[in-house]
PDB file of C-alpha atoms in Angstrom:
ATOM      1  CA  UNK E   1       0.106   0.096   0.096  1.00  0.00           C
ATOM      2  CA  UNK E   2       1.301   3.515  -0.828  1.00  0.00           C
ATOM      3  CA  UNK E   3       2.656   5.690   2.059  1.00  0.00           C
ATOM      4  CA  UNK E   4       0.818   8.559   3.197  1.00  0.00           C
ATOM      5  CA  UNK E   5       3.061  10.813   1.390  1.00  0.00           C
ATOM      6  CA  UNK E   6       2.335   9.310  -1.664  1.00  0.00           C
ATOM      7  CA  UNK E   7      -1.434   9.799  -1.856  1.00  0.00           C
ATOM      8  CA  UNK E   8      -3.976  12.261  -0.586  1.00  0.00           C
ATOM      9  CA  UNK E   9      -6.844  10.051  -1.673  1.00  0.00           C
ATOM     10  CA  UNK E  10      -8.381   6.573  -0.744  1.00  0.00           C
ATOM     11  CA  UNK E  11      -8.478   5.507  -4.316  1.00  0.00           C
ATOM     12  CA  UNK E  12      -5.235   3.825  -4.040  1.00  0.00           C
ATOM     13  CA  UNK E  13      -6.495   1.444  -1.407  1.00  0.00           C
ATOM     14  CA  UNK E  14      -9.728   0.496  -3.191  1.00  0.00           C
ATOM     15  CA  UNK E  15      -9.509  -3.184  -4.263  1.00  0.00           C
ATOM     16  CA  UNK E  16     -10.203  -4.453  -7.755  1.00  0.00           C
ATOM     17  CA  UNK E  17     -13.383  -6.275  -7.990  1.00  0.00           C
ATOM     18  CA  UNK E  18     -14.741  -5.099  -4.531  1.00  0.00           C
ATOM     19  CA  UNK E  19     -17.243  -6.932  -2.465  1.00  0.00           C
ATOM     20  CA  UNK E  20     -18.327  -5.189   0.864  1.00  0.00           C
ATOM     21  CA  UNK E  21     -15.999  -7.788   2.792  1.00  0.00           C
ATOM     22  CA  UNK E  22     -13.160  -6.882   0.673  1.00  0.00           C
ATOM     23  CA  UNK E  23     -13.866  -3.045   0.823  1.00  0.00           C
ATOM     24  CA  UNK E  24     -14.057  -3.017   4.738  1.00  0.00           C
ATOM     25  CA  UNK E  25     -10.788  -5.216   5.165  1.00  0.00           C
ATOM     26  CA  UNK E  26      -8.900  -2.613   2.767  1.00  0.00           C
ATOM     27  CA  UNK E  27     -10.559   0.388   4.305  1.00  0.00           C
ATOM     28  CA  UNK E  28      -9.104  -0.844   7.758  1.00  0.00           C
ATOM     29  CA  UNK E  29      -5.667   0.086   6.503  1.00  0.00           C
ATOM     30  CA  UNK E  30      -6.386   3.281   4.736  1.00  0.00           C
ATOM     31  CA  UNK E  31      -4.115   5.979   4.973  1.00  0.00           C
ATOM     32  CA  UNK E  32      -5.431   8.327   2.219  1.00  0.00           C
ATOM     33  CA  UNK E  33      -5.703  11.238   4.522  1.00  0.00           C
ATOM     34  CA  UNK E  34      -4.427  12.083   8.077  1.00  0.00           C
ATOM     35  CA  UNK E  35      -7.546  11.331   9.823  1.00  0.00           C
ATOM     36  CA  UNK E  36      -6.518   7.817  10.544  1.00  0.00           C
ATOM     37  CA  UNK E  37      -3.700   9.076  12.881  1.00  0.00           C
ATOM     38  CA  UNK E  38      -6.216  10.370  15.582  1.00  0.00           C
ATOM     39  CA  UNK E  39      -8.938   7.630  15.122  1.00  0.00           C
ATOM     40  CA  UNK E  40      -9.268   4.326  17.068  1.00  0.00           C
ATOM     41  CA  UNK E  41     -10.051   2.530  14.026  1.00  0.00           C
ATOM     42  CA  UNK E  42     -11.727   2.888  10.570  1.00  0.00           C
ATOM     43  CA  UNK E  43     -15.646   2.574  10.717  1.00  0.00           C
ATOM     44  CA  UNK E  44     -17.022   1.231   7.523  1.00  0.00           C
ATOM     45  CA  UNK E  45     -20.477   0.785   6.252  1.00  0.00           C
ATOM     46  CA  UNK E  46     -22.991  -1.997   7.441  1.00  0.00           C
ATOM     47  CA  UNK E  47     -25.554  -3.662   5.943  1.00  0.00           C
ATOM     48  CA  UNK E  48     -26.606  -6.091   3.120  1.00  0.00           C
ATOM     49  CA  UNK E  49     -25.115  -5.675  -0.468  1.00  0.00           C
ATOM     50  CA  UNK E  50     -28.840  -6.051  -1.568  1.00  0.00           C
ATOM     51  CA  UNK E  51     -30.222  -3.513   0.734  1.00  0.00           C
ATOM     52  CA  UNK E  52     -32.455  -1.165  -1.418  1.00  0.00           C
ATOM     53  CA  UNK E  53     -31.972   1.724   0.954  1.00  0.00           C
ATOM     54  CA  UNK E  54     -28.380   3.441   1.535  1.00  0.00           C
ATOM     55  CA  UNK E  55     -28.433   6.241   4.433  1.00  0.00           C
ATOM     56  CA  UNK E  56     -25.140   8.189   4.350  1.00  0.00           C
ATOM     57  CA  UNK E  57     -24.247  10.337   7.313  1.00  0.00           C
ATOM     58  CA  UNK E  58     -21.210  12.692   7.806  1.00  0.00           C
ATOM     59  CA  UNK E  59     -18.709  10.570   9.904  1.00  0.00           C
ATOM     60  CA  UNK E  60     -18.582   8.189  12.847  1.00  0.00           C
ATOM     61  CA  UNK E  61     -18.879   9.628  16.017  1.00  0.00           C
ATOM     62  CA  UNK E  62     -16.947   8.967  19.494  1.00  0.00           C
ATOM     63  CA  UNK E  63     -18.967   5.613  20.244  1.00  0.00           C
ATOM     64  CA  UNK E  64     -18.874   4.438  16.685  1.00  0.00           C
ATOM     65  CA  UNK E  65     -15.195   5.112  16.581  1.00  0.00           C
ATOM     66  CA  UNK E  66     -14.677   2.892  19.840  1.00  0.00           C
ATOM     67  CA  UNK E  67     -17.153   0.270  18.672  1.00  0.00           C
ATOM     68  CA  UNK E  68     -15.962   0.012  14.981  1.00  0.00           C
ATOM     69  CA  UNK E  69     -19.686   0.217  13.540  1.00  0.00           C
ATOM     70  CA  UNK E  70     -21.632   2.981  12.126  1.00  0.00           C
ATOM     71  CA  UNK E  71     -24.710   4.709  14.011  1.00  0.00           C
ATOM     72  CA  UNK E  72     -24.458   2.760  17.341  1.00  0.00           C
ATOM     73  CA  UNK E  73     -24.584   6.035  19.427  1.00  0.00           C
ATOM     74  CA  UNK E  74     -27.482   8.174  20.605  1.00  0.00           C
ATOM     75  CA  UNK E  75     -28.122   9.537  17.033  1.00  0.00           C
ATOM     76  CA  UNK E  76     -27.994   5.751  15.701  1.00  0.00           C
ATOM     77  CA  UNK E  77     -30.516   4.547  18.300  1.00  0.00           C
ATOM     78  CA  UNK E  78     -32.757   7.748  17.291  1.00  0.00           C
ATOM     79  CA  UNK E  79     -32.439   6.652  13.638  1.00  0.00           C
ATOM     80  CA  UNK E  80     -33.549   3.062  14.454  1.00  0.00           C
ATOM     81  CA  UNK E  81     -36.538   4.415  16.152  1.00  0.00           C
ATOM     82  CA  UNK E  82     -37.294   6.846  13.363  1.00  0.00           C
ATOM     83  CA  UNK E  83     -36.939   4.002  10.829  1.00  0.00           C
ATOM     84  CA  UNK E  84     -39.422   1.797  12.640  1.00  0.00           C
ATOM     85  CA  UNK E  85     -41.875   4.607  13.050  1.00  0.00           C
ATOM     86  CA  UNK E  86     -41.823   5.347   9.393  1.00  0.00           C
ATOM     87  CA  UNK E  87     -42.460   1.514   8.542  1.00  0.00           C
ATOM     88  CA  UNK E  88     -38.835   0.785   7.185  1.00  0.00           C
ATOM     89  CA  UNK E  89     -37.143  -2.596   8.160  1.00  0.00           C
ATOM     90  CA  UNK E  90     -33.482  -1.655   9.741  1.00  0.00           C
ATOM     91  CA  UNK E  91     -32.304  -4.681   7.781  1.00  0.00           C
ATOM     92  CA  UNK E  92     -33.312  -3.041   4.568  1.00  0.00           C
ATOM     93  CA  UNK E  93     -30.954  -0.165   5.087  1.00  0.00           C
ATOM     94  CA  UNK E  94     -27.281  -0.034   4.346  1.00  0.00           C
ATOM     95  CA  UNK E  95     -25.794   2.786   6.734  1.00  0.00           C
ATOM     96  CA  UNK E  96     -22.315   4.232   6.263  1.00  0.00           C
ATOM     97  CA  UNK E  97     -20.654   7.871   6.362  1.00  0.00           C
ATOM     98  CA  UNK E  98     -19.028  10.069   3.907  1.00  0.00           C
ATOM     99  CA  UNK E  99     -16.026   9.945   5.996  1.00  0.00           C
ATOM    100  CA  UNK E 100     -14.596   6.598   7.738  1.00  0.00           C
ATOM    101  CA  UNK E 101     -12.661   8.026  10.433  1.00  0.00           C
ATOM    102  CA  UNK E 102     -13.816  10.101  13.579  1.00  0.00           C
ATOM    103  CA  UNK E 103     -12.525  13.700  13.246  1.00  0.00           C
ATOM    104  CA  UNK E 104     -12.474  15.137  16.933  1.00  0.00           C
ATOM    105  CA  UNK E 105     -11.322  17.940  19.291  1.00  0.00           C
ATOM    106  CA  UNK E 106     -10.211  17.480  22.830  1.00  0.00           C
ATOM    107  CA  UNK E 107     -12.481  19.323  25.362  1.00  0.00           C
ATOM    108  CA  UNK E 108     -11.369  18.348  28.728  1.00  0.00           C
ATOM    109  CA  UNK E 109     -11.310  14.422  28.584  1.00  0.00           C
ATOM    110  CA  UNK E 110     -14.044  14.347  26.046  1.00  0.00           C
ATOM    111  CA  UNK E 111     -13.536  13.944  22.382  1.00  0.00           C
ATOM    112  CA  UNK E 112     -16.032  16.325  20.400  1.00  0.00           C
ATOM    113  CA  UNK E 113     -16.872  16.016  16.905  1.00  0.00           C
ATOM    114  CA  UNK E 114     -15.240  18.347  14.478  1.00  0.00           C
ATOM    115  CA  UNK E 115     -16.596  18.855  11.038  1.00  0.00           C
ATOM    116  CA  UNK E 116     -14.374  17.232   8.170  1.00  0.00           C
ATOM    117  CA  UNK E 117     -13.140  19.387   5.707  1.00  0.00           C
ATOM    118  CA  UNK E 118     -13.792  19.394   1.869  1.00  0.00           C
ATOM    119  CA  UNK E 119     -10.570  18.009   1.108  1.00  0.00           C
ATOM    120  CA  UNK E 120     -10.916  15.044   3.711  1.00  0.00           C
ATOM    121  CA  UNK E 121     -14.319  14.372   2.284  1.00  0.00           C
ATOM    122  CA  UNK E 122     -12.953  14.218  -1.325  1.00  0.00           C
ATOM    123  CA  UNK E 123     -10.178  11.905  -0.194  1.00  0.00           C
ATOM    124  CA  UNK E 124     -12.391   9.329   1.452  1.00  0.00           C
ATOM    125  CA  UNK E 125     -14.899   9.630  -1.234  1.00  0.00           C
ATOM    126  CA  UNK E 126     -13.825   6.655  -3.237  1.00  0.00           C
ATOM    127  CA  UNK E 127     -14.825   4.457  -0.405  1.00  0.00           C
ATOM    128  CA  UNK E 128     -18.462   5.756  -0.519  1.00  0.00           C
ATOM    129  CA  UNK E 129     -18.427   5.350  -4.488  1.00  0.00           C
ATOM    130  CA  UNK E 130     -17.385   1.867  -4.087  1.00  0.00           C
ATOM    131  CA  UNK E 131     -20.152   1.005  -1.579  1.00  0.00           C
ATOM    132  CA  UNK E 132     -22.900   2.592  -3.610  1.00  0.00           C
ATOM    133  CA  UNK E 133     -21.430   0.504  -6.853  1.00  0.00           C
ATOM    134  CA  UNK E 134     -21.612  -2.744  -5.133  1.00  0.00           C
ATOM    135  CA  UNK E 135     -24.812  -2.046  -3.182  1.00  0.00           C
ATOM    136  CA  UNK E 136     -26.783  -0.421  -6.026  1.00  0.00           C
ATOM    137  CA  UNK E 137     -29.404   0.989  -3.621  1.00  0.00           C
ATOM    138  CA  UNK E 138     -32.826   1.749  -5.018  1.00  0.00           C
ATOM    139  CA  UNK E 139     -32.855   4.956  -2.729  1.00  0.00           C
ATOM    140  CA  UNK E 140     -30.085   6.840  -1.388  1.00  0.00           C
ATOM    141  CA  UNK E 141     -30.602   9.162   1.563  1.00  0.00           C
ATOM    142  CA  UNK E 142     -28.044  11.834   2.712  1.00  0.00           C
ATOM    143  CA  UNK E 143     -28.304  12.445   6.543  1.00  0.00           C
ATOM    144  CA  UNK E 144     -27.353  16.167   7.351  1.00  0.00           C
ATOM    145  CA  UNK E 145     -25.814  19.139   5.436  1.00  0.00           C
ATOM    146  CA  UNK E 146     -22.491  17.974   5.390  1.00  0.00           C
ATOM    147  CA  UNK E 147     -23.344  14.450   3.651  1.00  0.00           C
ATOM    148  CA  UNK E 148     -25.621  16.243   1.308  1.00  0.00           C
ATOM    149  CA  UNK E 149     -23.260  18.671  -0.033  1.00  0.00           C
ATOM    150  CA  UNK E 150     -20.663  16.075  -0.175  1.00  0.00           C
ATOM    151  CA  UNK E 151     -22.767  13.769  -2.136  1.00  0.00           C
ATOM    152  CA  UNK E 152     -25.325  15.759  -4.040  1.00  0.00           C
ATOM    153  CA  UNK E 153     -23.364  18.931  -4.485  1.00  0.00           C
ATOM    154  CA  UNK E 154     -22.213  21.979  -2.604  1.00  0.00           C
ATOM    155  CA  UNK E 155     -24.919  24.237  -3.450  1.00  0.00           C
ATOM    156  CA  UNK E 156     -27.537  21.838  -1.919  1.00  0.00           C
ATOM    157  CA  UNK E 157     -29.093  23.273   1.218  1.00  0.00           C
ATOM    158  CA  UNK E 158     -31.042  20.809   3.390  1.00  0.00           C
ATOM    159  CA  UNK E 159     -32.764  23.605   5.143  1.00  0.00           C
ATOM    160  CA  UNK E 160     -34.471  24.566   1.920  1.00  0.00           C
ATOM    161  CA  UNK E 161     -34.595  21.315  -0.220  1.00  0.00           C
ATOM    162  CA  UNK E 162     -35.084  18.404   2.420  1.00  0.00           C
ATOM    163  CA  UNK E 163     -37.054  15.696   1.013  1.00  0.00           C
ATOM    164  CA  UNK E 164     -36.740  16.899  -2.532  1.00  0.00           C
ATOM    165  CA  UNK E 165     -35.693  14.118  -5.023  1.00  0.00           C
ATOM    166  CA  UNK E 166     -32.757  15.272  -7.228  1.00  0.00           C
ATOM    167  CA  UNK E 167     -31.418  14.019 -10.314  1.00  0.00           C
ATOM    168  CA  UNK E 168     -28.284  11.937  -9.743  1.00  0.00           C
ATOM    169  CA  UNK E 169     -26.536   9.048 -11.400  1.00  0.00           C
ATOM    170  CA  UNK E 170     -25.748   7.481  -7.908  1.00  0.00           C
ATOM    171  CA  UNK E 171     -29.170   5.762  -7.505  1.00  0.00           C
ATOM    172  CA  UNK E 172     -32.739   6.037  -8.994  1.00  0.00           C
ATOM    173  CA  UNK E 173     -33.818   8.150  -6.098  1.00  0.00           C
ATOM    174  CA  UNK E 174     -31.525  10.587  -4.201  1.00  0.00           C
ATOM    175  CA  UNK E 175     -32.877  12.773  -1.410  1.00  0.00           C
ATOM    176  CA  UNK E 176     -31.679  14.368   1.795  1.00  0.00           C
ATOM    177  CA  UNK E 177     -32.940  15.116   5.214  1.00  0.00           C
ATOM    178  CA  UNK E 178     -31.566  16.280   8.467  1.00  0.00           C
ATOM    179  CA  UNK E 179     -29.022  14.089  10.600  1.00  0.00           C
ATOM    180  CA  UNK E 180     -30.757  12.548  13.656  1.00  0.00           C
ATOM    181  CA  UNK E 181     -27.878  14.017  15.766  1.00  0.00           C
ATOM    182  CA  UNK E 182     -29.585  17.407  14.843  1.00  0.00           C
ATOM    183  CA  UNK E 183     -32.700  16.292  16.597  1.00  0.00           C
ATOM    184  CA  UNK E 184     -30.865  15.840  19.892  1.00  0.00           C
ATOM    185  CA  UNK E 185     -29.234  19.169  19.766  1.00  0.00           C
ATOM    186  CA  UNK E 186     -32.641  20.655  19.960  1.00  0.00           C
ATOM    187  CA  UNK E 187     -33.139  23.133  22.781  1.00  0.00           C
ATOM    188  CA  UNK E 188     -36.278  21.427  24.589  1.00  0.00           C
ATOM    189  CA  UNK E 189     -38.258  18.520  24.684  1.00  0.00           C
ATOM    190  CA  UNK E 190     -40.867  20.000  22.439  1.00  0.00           C
ATOM    191  CA  UNK E 191     -38.591  21.110  19.600  1.00  0.00           C
ATOM    192  CA  UNK E 192     -36.901  17.544  19.747  1.00  0.00           C
ATOM    193  CA  UNK E 193     -40.512  15.956  19.392  1.00  0.00           C
ATOM    194  CA  UNK E 194     -41.395  18.364  16.288  1.00  0.00           C
ATOM    195  CA  UNK E 195     -38.071  17.624  14.611  1.00  0.00           C
ATOM    196  CA  UNK E 196     -38.365  13.707  15.066  1.00  0.00           C
ATOM    197  CA  UNK E 197     -42.090  14.031  13.679  1.00  0.00           C
ATOM    198  CA  UNK E 198     -40.647  15.897  10.665  1.00  0.00           C
ATOM    199  CA  UNK E 199     -37.686  13.484  10.388  1.00  0.00           C
ATOM    200  CA  UNK E 200     -40.020  10.408  10.478  1.00  0.00           C
ATOM    201  CA  UNK E 201     -42.355  12.126   7.701  1.00  0.00           C
ATOM    202  CA  UNK E 202     -39.491  12.326   5.469  1.00  0.00           C
ATOM    203  CA  UNK E 203     -38.586   8.784   5.959  1.00  0.00           C
ATOM    204  CA  UNK E 204     -42.090   7.762   5.237  1.00  0.00           C
ATOM    205  CA  UNK E 205     -41.767   9.286   1.823  1.00  0.00           C
ATOM    206  CA  UNK E 206     -38.715   7.314   1.426  1.00  0.00           C
ATOM    207  CA  UNK E 207     -40.595   4.136   2.417  1.00  0.00           C
ATOM    208  CA  UNK E 208     -42.926   4.839  -0.467  1.00  0.00           C
ATOM    209  CA  UNK E 209     -40.022   4.607  -2.962  1.00  0.00           C
ATOM    210  CA  UNK E 210     -38.655   1.243  -1.842  1.00  0.00           C
TER     211      UNK E 210
END
């Protein structure tokens, strides 16, 4: 595998004739950008290669970094709840992130999420492209503004365009909504309840496309 100084992209690490197990194994050794240096491990996508739905978030969080699995923290649990309320079988979804390593800043003893830069997302993009190519989802849903801009385009605004279907070669249906972590960040219980209802409504529209 190429040394860090020889590449600023994950492309050199993506295996030929990829399968999900081969991709996950190769990604574990990715040094395509510097984020691996402070992460516990690569957090690759999870789900069936025949999943009709792919959910793409920004990056793994603290708990995902420690567990090595995507969407297992508070936001992941909320996502599971919302999928159930929307009538979507969790096993029908392949979940992943644009960036596969946890980017964080120290705040006391806590590791706080730091937004990945555009160059970091570009460097990691070959993994997502490979996942999409293998899974071939019918519906691809970006969770949150960062994922939407990385996947759909830098001009996309979830605040204005959430739930809209966009033309894309990535999947027959491509759309975006908020990240479940945005619900958790609401200031009070009523705000969280309203945001969760809106999120579930978005997912119900996705369910109709599956």
